PDB file of C-alpha atoms and ligand atoms in Angstrom:
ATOM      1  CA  UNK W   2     -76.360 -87.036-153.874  1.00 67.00           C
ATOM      2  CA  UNK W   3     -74.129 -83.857-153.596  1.00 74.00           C
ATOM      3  CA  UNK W   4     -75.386 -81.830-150.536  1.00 83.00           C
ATOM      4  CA  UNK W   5     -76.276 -78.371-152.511  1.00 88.00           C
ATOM      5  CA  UNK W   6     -78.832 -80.806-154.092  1.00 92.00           C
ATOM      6  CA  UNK W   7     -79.687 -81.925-151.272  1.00 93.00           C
ATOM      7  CA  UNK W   8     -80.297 -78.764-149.954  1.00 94.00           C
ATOM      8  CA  UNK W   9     -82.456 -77.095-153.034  1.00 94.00           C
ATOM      9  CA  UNK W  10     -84.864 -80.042-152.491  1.00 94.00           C
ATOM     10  CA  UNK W  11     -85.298 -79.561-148.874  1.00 93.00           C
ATOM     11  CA  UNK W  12     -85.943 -75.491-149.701  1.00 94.00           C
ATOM     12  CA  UNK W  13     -88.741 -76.938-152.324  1.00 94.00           C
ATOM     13  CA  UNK W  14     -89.819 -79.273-149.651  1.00 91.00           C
ATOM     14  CA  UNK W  15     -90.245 -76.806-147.015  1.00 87.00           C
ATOM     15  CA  UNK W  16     -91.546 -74.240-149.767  1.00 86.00           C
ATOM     16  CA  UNK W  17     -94.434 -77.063-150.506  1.00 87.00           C
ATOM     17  CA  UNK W  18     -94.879 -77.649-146.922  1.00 82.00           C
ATOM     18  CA  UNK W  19     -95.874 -73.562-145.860  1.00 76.00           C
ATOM     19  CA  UNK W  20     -98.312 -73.575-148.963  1.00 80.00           C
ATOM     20  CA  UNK W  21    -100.835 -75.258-146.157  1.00 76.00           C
ATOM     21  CA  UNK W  22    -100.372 -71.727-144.208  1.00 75.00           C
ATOM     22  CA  UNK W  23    -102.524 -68.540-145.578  1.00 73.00           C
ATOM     23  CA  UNK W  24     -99.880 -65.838-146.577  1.00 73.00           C
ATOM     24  CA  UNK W  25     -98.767 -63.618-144.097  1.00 78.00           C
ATOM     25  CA  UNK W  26     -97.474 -60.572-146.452  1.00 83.00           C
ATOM     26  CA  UNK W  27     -99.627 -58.543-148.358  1.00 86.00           C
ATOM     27  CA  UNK W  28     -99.344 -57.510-152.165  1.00 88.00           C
ATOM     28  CA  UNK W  29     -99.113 -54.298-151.178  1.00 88.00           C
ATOM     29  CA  UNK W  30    -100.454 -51.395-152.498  1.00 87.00           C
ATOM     30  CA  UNK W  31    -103.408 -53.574-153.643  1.00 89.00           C
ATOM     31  CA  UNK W  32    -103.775 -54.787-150.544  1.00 91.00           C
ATOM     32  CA  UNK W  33    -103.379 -52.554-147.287  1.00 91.00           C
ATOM     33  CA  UNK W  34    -104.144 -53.345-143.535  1.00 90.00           C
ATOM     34  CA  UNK W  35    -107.347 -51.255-142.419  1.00 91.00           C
ATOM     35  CA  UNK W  36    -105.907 -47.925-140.223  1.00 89.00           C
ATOM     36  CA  UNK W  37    -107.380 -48.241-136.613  1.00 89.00           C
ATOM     37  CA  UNK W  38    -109.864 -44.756-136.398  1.00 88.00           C
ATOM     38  CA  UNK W  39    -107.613 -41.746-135.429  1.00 88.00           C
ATOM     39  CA  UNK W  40    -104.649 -42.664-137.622  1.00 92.00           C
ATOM     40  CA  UNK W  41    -102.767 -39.469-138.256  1.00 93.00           C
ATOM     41  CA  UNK W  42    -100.460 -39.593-141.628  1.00 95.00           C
ATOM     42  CA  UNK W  43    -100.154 -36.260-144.118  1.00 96.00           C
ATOM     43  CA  UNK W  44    -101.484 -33.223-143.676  1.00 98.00           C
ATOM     44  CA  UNK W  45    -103.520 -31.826-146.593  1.00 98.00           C
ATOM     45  CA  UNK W  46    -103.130 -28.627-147.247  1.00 98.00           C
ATOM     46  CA  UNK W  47    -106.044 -26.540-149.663  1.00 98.00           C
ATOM     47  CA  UNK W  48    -104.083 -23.318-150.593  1.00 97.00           C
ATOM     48  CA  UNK W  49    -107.633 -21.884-152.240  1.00 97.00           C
ATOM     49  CA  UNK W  50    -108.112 -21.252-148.657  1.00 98.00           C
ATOM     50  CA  UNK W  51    -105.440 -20.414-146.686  1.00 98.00           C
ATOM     51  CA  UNK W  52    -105.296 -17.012-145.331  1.00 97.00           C
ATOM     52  CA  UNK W  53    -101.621 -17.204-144.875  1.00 97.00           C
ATOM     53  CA  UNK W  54    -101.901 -16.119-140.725  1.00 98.00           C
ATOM     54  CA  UNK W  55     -98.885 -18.076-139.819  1.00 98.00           C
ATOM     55  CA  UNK W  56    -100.723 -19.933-136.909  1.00 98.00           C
ATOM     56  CA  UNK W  57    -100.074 -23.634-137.980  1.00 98.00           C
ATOM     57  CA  UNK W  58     -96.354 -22.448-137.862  1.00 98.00           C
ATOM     58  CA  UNK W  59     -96.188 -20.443-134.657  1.00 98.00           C
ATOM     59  CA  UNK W  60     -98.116 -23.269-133.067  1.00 98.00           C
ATOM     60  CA  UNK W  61     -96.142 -26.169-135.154  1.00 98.00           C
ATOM     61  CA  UNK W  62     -93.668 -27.836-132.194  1.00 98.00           C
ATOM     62  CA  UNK W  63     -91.783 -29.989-134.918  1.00 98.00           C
ATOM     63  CA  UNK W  64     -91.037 -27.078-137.001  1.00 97.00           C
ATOM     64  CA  UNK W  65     -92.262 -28.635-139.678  1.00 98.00           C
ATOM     65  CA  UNK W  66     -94.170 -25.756-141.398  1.00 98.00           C
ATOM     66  CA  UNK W  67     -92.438 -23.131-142.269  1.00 98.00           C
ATOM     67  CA  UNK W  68     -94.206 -19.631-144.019  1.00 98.00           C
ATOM     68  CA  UNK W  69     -92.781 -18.844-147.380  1.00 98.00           C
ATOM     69  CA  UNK W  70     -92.519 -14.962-148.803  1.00 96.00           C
ATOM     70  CA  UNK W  71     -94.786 -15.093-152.035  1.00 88.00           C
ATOM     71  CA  UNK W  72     -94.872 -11.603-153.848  1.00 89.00           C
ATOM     72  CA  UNK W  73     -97.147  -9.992-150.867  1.00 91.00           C
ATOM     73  CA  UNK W  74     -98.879 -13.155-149.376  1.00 95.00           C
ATOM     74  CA  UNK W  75     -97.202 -15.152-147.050  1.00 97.00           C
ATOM     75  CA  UNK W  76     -98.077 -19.185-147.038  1.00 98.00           C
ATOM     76  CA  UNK W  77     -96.731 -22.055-145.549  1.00 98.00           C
ATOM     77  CA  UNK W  78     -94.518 -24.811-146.387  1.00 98.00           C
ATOM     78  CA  UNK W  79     -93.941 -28.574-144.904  1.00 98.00           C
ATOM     79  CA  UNK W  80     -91.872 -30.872-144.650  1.00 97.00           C
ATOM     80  CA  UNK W  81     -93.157 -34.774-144.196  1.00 94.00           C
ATOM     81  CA  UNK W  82     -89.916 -36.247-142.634  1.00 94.00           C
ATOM     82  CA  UNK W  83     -90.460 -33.084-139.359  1.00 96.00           C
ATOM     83  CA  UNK W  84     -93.868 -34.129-138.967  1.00 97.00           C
ATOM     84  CA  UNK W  85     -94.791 -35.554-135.745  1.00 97.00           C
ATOM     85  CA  UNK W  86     -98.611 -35.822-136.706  1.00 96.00           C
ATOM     86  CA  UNK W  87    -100.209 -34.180-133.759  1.00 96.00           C
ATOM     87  CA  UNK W  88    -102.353 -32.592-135.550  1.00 96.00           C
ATOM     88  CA  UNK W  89    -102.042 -29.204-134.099  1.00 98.00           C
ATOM     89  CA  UNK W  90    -101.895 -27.254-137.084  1.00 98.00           C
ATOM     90  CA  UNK W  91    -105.149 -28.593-138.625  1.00 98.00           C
ATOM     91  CA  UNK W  92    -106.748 -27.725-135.408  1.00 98.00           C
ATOM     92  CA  UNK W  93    -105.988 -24.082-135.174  1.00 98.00           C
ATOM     93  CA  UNK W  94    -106.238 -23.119-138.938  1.00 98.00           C
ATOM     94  CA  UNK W  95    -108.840 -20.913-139.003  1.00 98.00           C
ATOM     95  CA  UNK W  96    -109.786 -21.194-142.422  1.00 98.00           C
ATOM     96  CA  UNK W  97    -109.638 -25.180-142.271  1.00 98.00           C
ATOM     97  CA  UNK W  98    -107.681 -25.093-144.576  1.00 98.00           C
ATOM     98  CA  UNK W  99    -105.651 -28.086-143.322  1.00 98.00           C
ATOM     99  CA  UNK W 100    -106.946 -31.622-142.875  1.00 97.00           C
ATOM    100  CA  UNK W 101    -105.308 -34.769-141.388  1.00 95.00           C
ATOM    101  CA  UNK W 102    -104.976 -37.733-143.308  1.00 95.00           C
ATOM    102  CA  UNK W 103    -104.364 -41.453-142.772  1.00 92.00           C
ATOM    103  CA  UNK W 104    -101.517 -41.594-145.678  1.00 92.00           C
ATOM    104  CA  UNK W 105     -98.720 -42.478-144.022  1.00 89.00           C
ATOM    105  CA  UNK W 106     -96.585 -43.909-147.444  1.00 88.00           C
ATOM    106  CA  UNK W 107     -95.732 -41.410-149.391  1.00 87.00           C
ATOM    107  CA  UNK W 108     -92.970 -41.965-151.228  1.00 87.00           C
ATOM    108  CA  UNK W 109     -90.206 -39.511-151.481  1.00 90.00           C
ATOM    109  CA  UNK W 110     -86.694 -40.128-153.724  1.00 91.00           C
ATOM    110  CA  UNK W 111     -84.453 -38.368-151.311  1.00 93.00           C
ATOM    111  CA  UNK W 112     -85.080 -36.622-147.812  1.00 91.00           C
ATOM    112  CA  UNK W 113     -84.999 -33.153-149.700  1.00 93.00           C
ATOM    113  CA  UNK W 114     -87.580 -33.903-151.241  1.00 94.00           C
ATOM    114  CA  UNK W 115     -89.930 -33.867-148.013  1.00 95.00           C
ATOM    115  CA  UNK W 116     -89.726 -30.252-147.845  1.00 96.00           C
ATOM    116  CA  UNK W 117     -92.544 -28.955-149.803  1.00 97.00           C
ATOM    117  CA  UNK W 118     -92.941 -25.391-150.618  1.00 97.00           C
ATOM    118  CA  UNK W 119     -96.798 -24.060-150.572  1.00 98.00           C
ATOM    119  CA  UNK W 120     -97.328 -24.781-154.565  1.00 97.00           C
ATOM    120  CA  UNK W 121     -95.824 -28.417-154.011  1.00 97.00           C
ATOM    121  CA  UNK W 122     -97.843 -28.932-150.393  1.00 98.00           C
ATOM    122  CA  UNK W 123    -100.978 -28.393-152.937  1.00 98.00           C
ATOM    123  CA  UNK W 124    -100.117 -29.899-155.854  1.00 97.00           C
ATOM    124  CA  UNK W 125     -99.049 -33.320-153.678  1.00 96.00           C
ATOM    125  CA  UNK W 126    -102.032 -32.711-151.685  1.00 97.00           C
ATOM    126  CA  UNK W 127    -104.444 -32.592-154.450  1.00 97.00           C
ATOM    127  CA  UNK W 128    -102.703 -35.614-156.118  1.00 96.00           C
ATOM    128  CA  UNK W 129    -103.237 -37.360-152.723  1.00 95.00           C
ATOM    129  CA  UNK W 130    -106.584 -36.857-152.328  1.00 94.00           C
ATOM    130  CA  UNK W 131    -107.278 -38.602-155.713  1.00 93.00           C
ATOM    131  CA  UNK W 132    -105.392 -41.521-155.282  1.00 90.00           C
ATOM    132  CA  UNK W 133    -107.050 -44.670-156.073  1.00 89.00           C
ATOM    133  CA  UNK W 134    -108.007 -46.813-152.882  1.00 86.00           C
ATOM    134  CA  UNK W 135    -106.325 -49.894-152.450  1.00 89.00           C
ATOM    135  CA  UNK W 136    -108.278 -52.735-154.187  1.00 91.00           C
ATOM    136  CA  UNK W 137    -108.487 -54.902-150.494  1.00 92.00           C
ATOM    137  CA  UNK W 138    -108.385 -53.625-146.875  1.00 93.00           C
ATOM    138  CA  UNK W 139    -107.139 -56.355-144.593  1.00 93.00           C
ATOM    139  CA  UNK W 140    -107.252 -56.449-140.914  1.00 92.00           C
ATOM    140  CA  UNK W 141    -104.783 -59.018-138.705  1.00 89.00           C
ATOM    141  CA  UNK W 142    -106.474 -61.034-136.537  1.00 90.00           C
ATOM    142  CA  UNK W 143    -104.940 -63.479-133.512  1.00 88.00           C
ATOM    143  CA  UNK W 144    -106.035 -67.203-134.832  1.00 83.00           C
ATOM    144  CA  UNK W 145    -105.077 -69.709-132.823  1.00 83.00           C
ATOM    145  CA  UNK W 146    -104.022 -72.491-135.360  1.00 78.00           C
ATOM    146  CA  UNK W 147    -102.161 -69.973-137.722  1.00 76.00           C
ATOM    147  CA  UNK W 148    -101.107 -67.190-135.451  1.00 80.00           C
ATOM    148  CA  UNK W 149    -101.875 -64.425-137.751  1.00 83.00           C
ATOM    149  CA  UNK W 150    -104.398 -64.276-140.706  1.00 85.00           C
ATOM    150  CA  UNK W 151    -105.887 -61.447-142.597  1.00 88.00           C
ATOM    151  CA  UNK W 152    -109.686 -60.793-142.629  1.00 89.00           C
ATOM    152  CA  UNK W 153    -110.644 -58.730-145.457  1.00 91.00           C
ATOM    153  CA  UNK W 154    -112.544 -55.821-144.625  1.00 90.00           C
ATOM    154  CA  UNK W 155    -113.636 -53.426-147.437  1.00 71.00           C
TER     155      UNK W 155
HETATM  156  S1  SF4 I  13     -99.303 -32.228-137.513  1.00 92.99           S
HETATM  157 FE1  SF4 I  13     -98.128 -31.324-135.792  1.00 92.99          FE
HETATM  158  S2  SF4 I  13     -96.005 -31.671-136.355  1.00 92.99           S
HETATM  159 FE2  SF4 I  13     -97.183 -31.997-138.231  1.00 92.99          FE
HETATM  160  S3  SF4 I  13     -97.177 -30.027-139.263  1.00 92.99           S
HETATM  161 FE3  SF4 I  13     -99.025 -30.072-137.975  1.00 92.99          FE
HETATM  162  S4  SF4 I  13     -98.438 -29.112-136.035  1.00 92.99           S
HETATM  163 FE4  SF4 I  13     -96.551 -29.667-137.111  1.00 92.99          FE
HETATM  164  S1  SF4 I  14    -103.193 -21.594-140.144  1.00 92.99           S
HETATM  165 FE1  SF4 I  14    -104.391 -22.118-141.956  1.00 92.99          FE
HETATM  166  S2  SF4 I  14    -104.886 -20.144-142.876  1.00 92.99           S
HETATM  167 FE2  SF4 I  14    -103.217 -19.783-141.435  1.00 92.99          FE
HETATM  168  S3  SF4 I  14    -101.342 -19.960-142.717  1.00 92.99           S
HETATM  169 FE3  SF4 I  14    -101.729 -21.983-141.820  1.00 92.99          FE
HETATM  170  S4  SF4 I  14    -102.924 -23.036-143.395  1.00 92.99           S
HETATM  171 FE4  SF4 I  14    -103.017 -20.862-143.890  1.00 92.99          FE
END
């Protein structure tokens, strides 16, 4: 038997052979792992109530917001790929309006496209908010005969 046969039916074998193991990835989005409590991802930002004070950028030490010149208000911009996710700015915004989030995969086409001005900080921050929740929340757990398995959760 020529060996690249050979070696397609031992792939096919060994493909047959895992089927025994539960799957280790995840068909993500529909299924995501559970965020441990205090997960910081994306700030939301509510521009209905932002009194455009300037504090989350003075206090900001990524430089990741930045206050924008609107006609005569002044509001903030940010950019996702600055972001350290302390958490600072959401903290001293006296108007709350900032909130943390646990999104942490946002998708963005190119690394310009992280910097949002104030309308696109809202608009992507509303849009956020109503995504749909992943179908299944998974957590890993140790298992001693598989290593790793996924307990669903919610
Ligand atoms: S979470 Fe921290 S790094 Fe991110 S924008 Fe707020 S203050 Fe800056
Ligand atoms: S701290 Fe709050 S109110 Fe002040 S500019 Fe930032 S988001 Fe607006």
């Amino acid at each position: 038997m020529p060996s690249s046969i050979r070696r397609h039916i031992d792939a096919i074998v060994t493909g047959f052979k895992h089927l025994r193991y539960p799957p280790l990835t995840l068909s993500y989005p529909e299924a995501v792992e559970e965020r441990p409590p205090g997960y910081r991802g994306f700030i939301l930002y509510e521009p209905e109530k932002c009194l455009g004070c300037g504090l989350c950028a003075q206090i900001c030490p990524a430089r990741a917001i930045k206050m924008h010149v609107q006609g005569r208000k002044r509001r903030p911009g940010y950019s996702m790929a600055r972001c350290i996710f302390c958490g600072l700015c959401v903290d001293i915004c006296p108007a709350e309006a900032l909130e943390p989030s646990s999104i942490h995969d946002e998708a963005f086409e190119v690394v310009e496209h992280m910097e949002l001005d104030p309308e696109e900080w809202g608009q992507r921050s509303r849009e956020l908010r109503g995504r749909k929740p992943a179908a299944r929340v998974v957590r890993p757990v140790i298992d001693e005969v598989w290593g790793i398995r996924y307990e669903r959760v919610g």
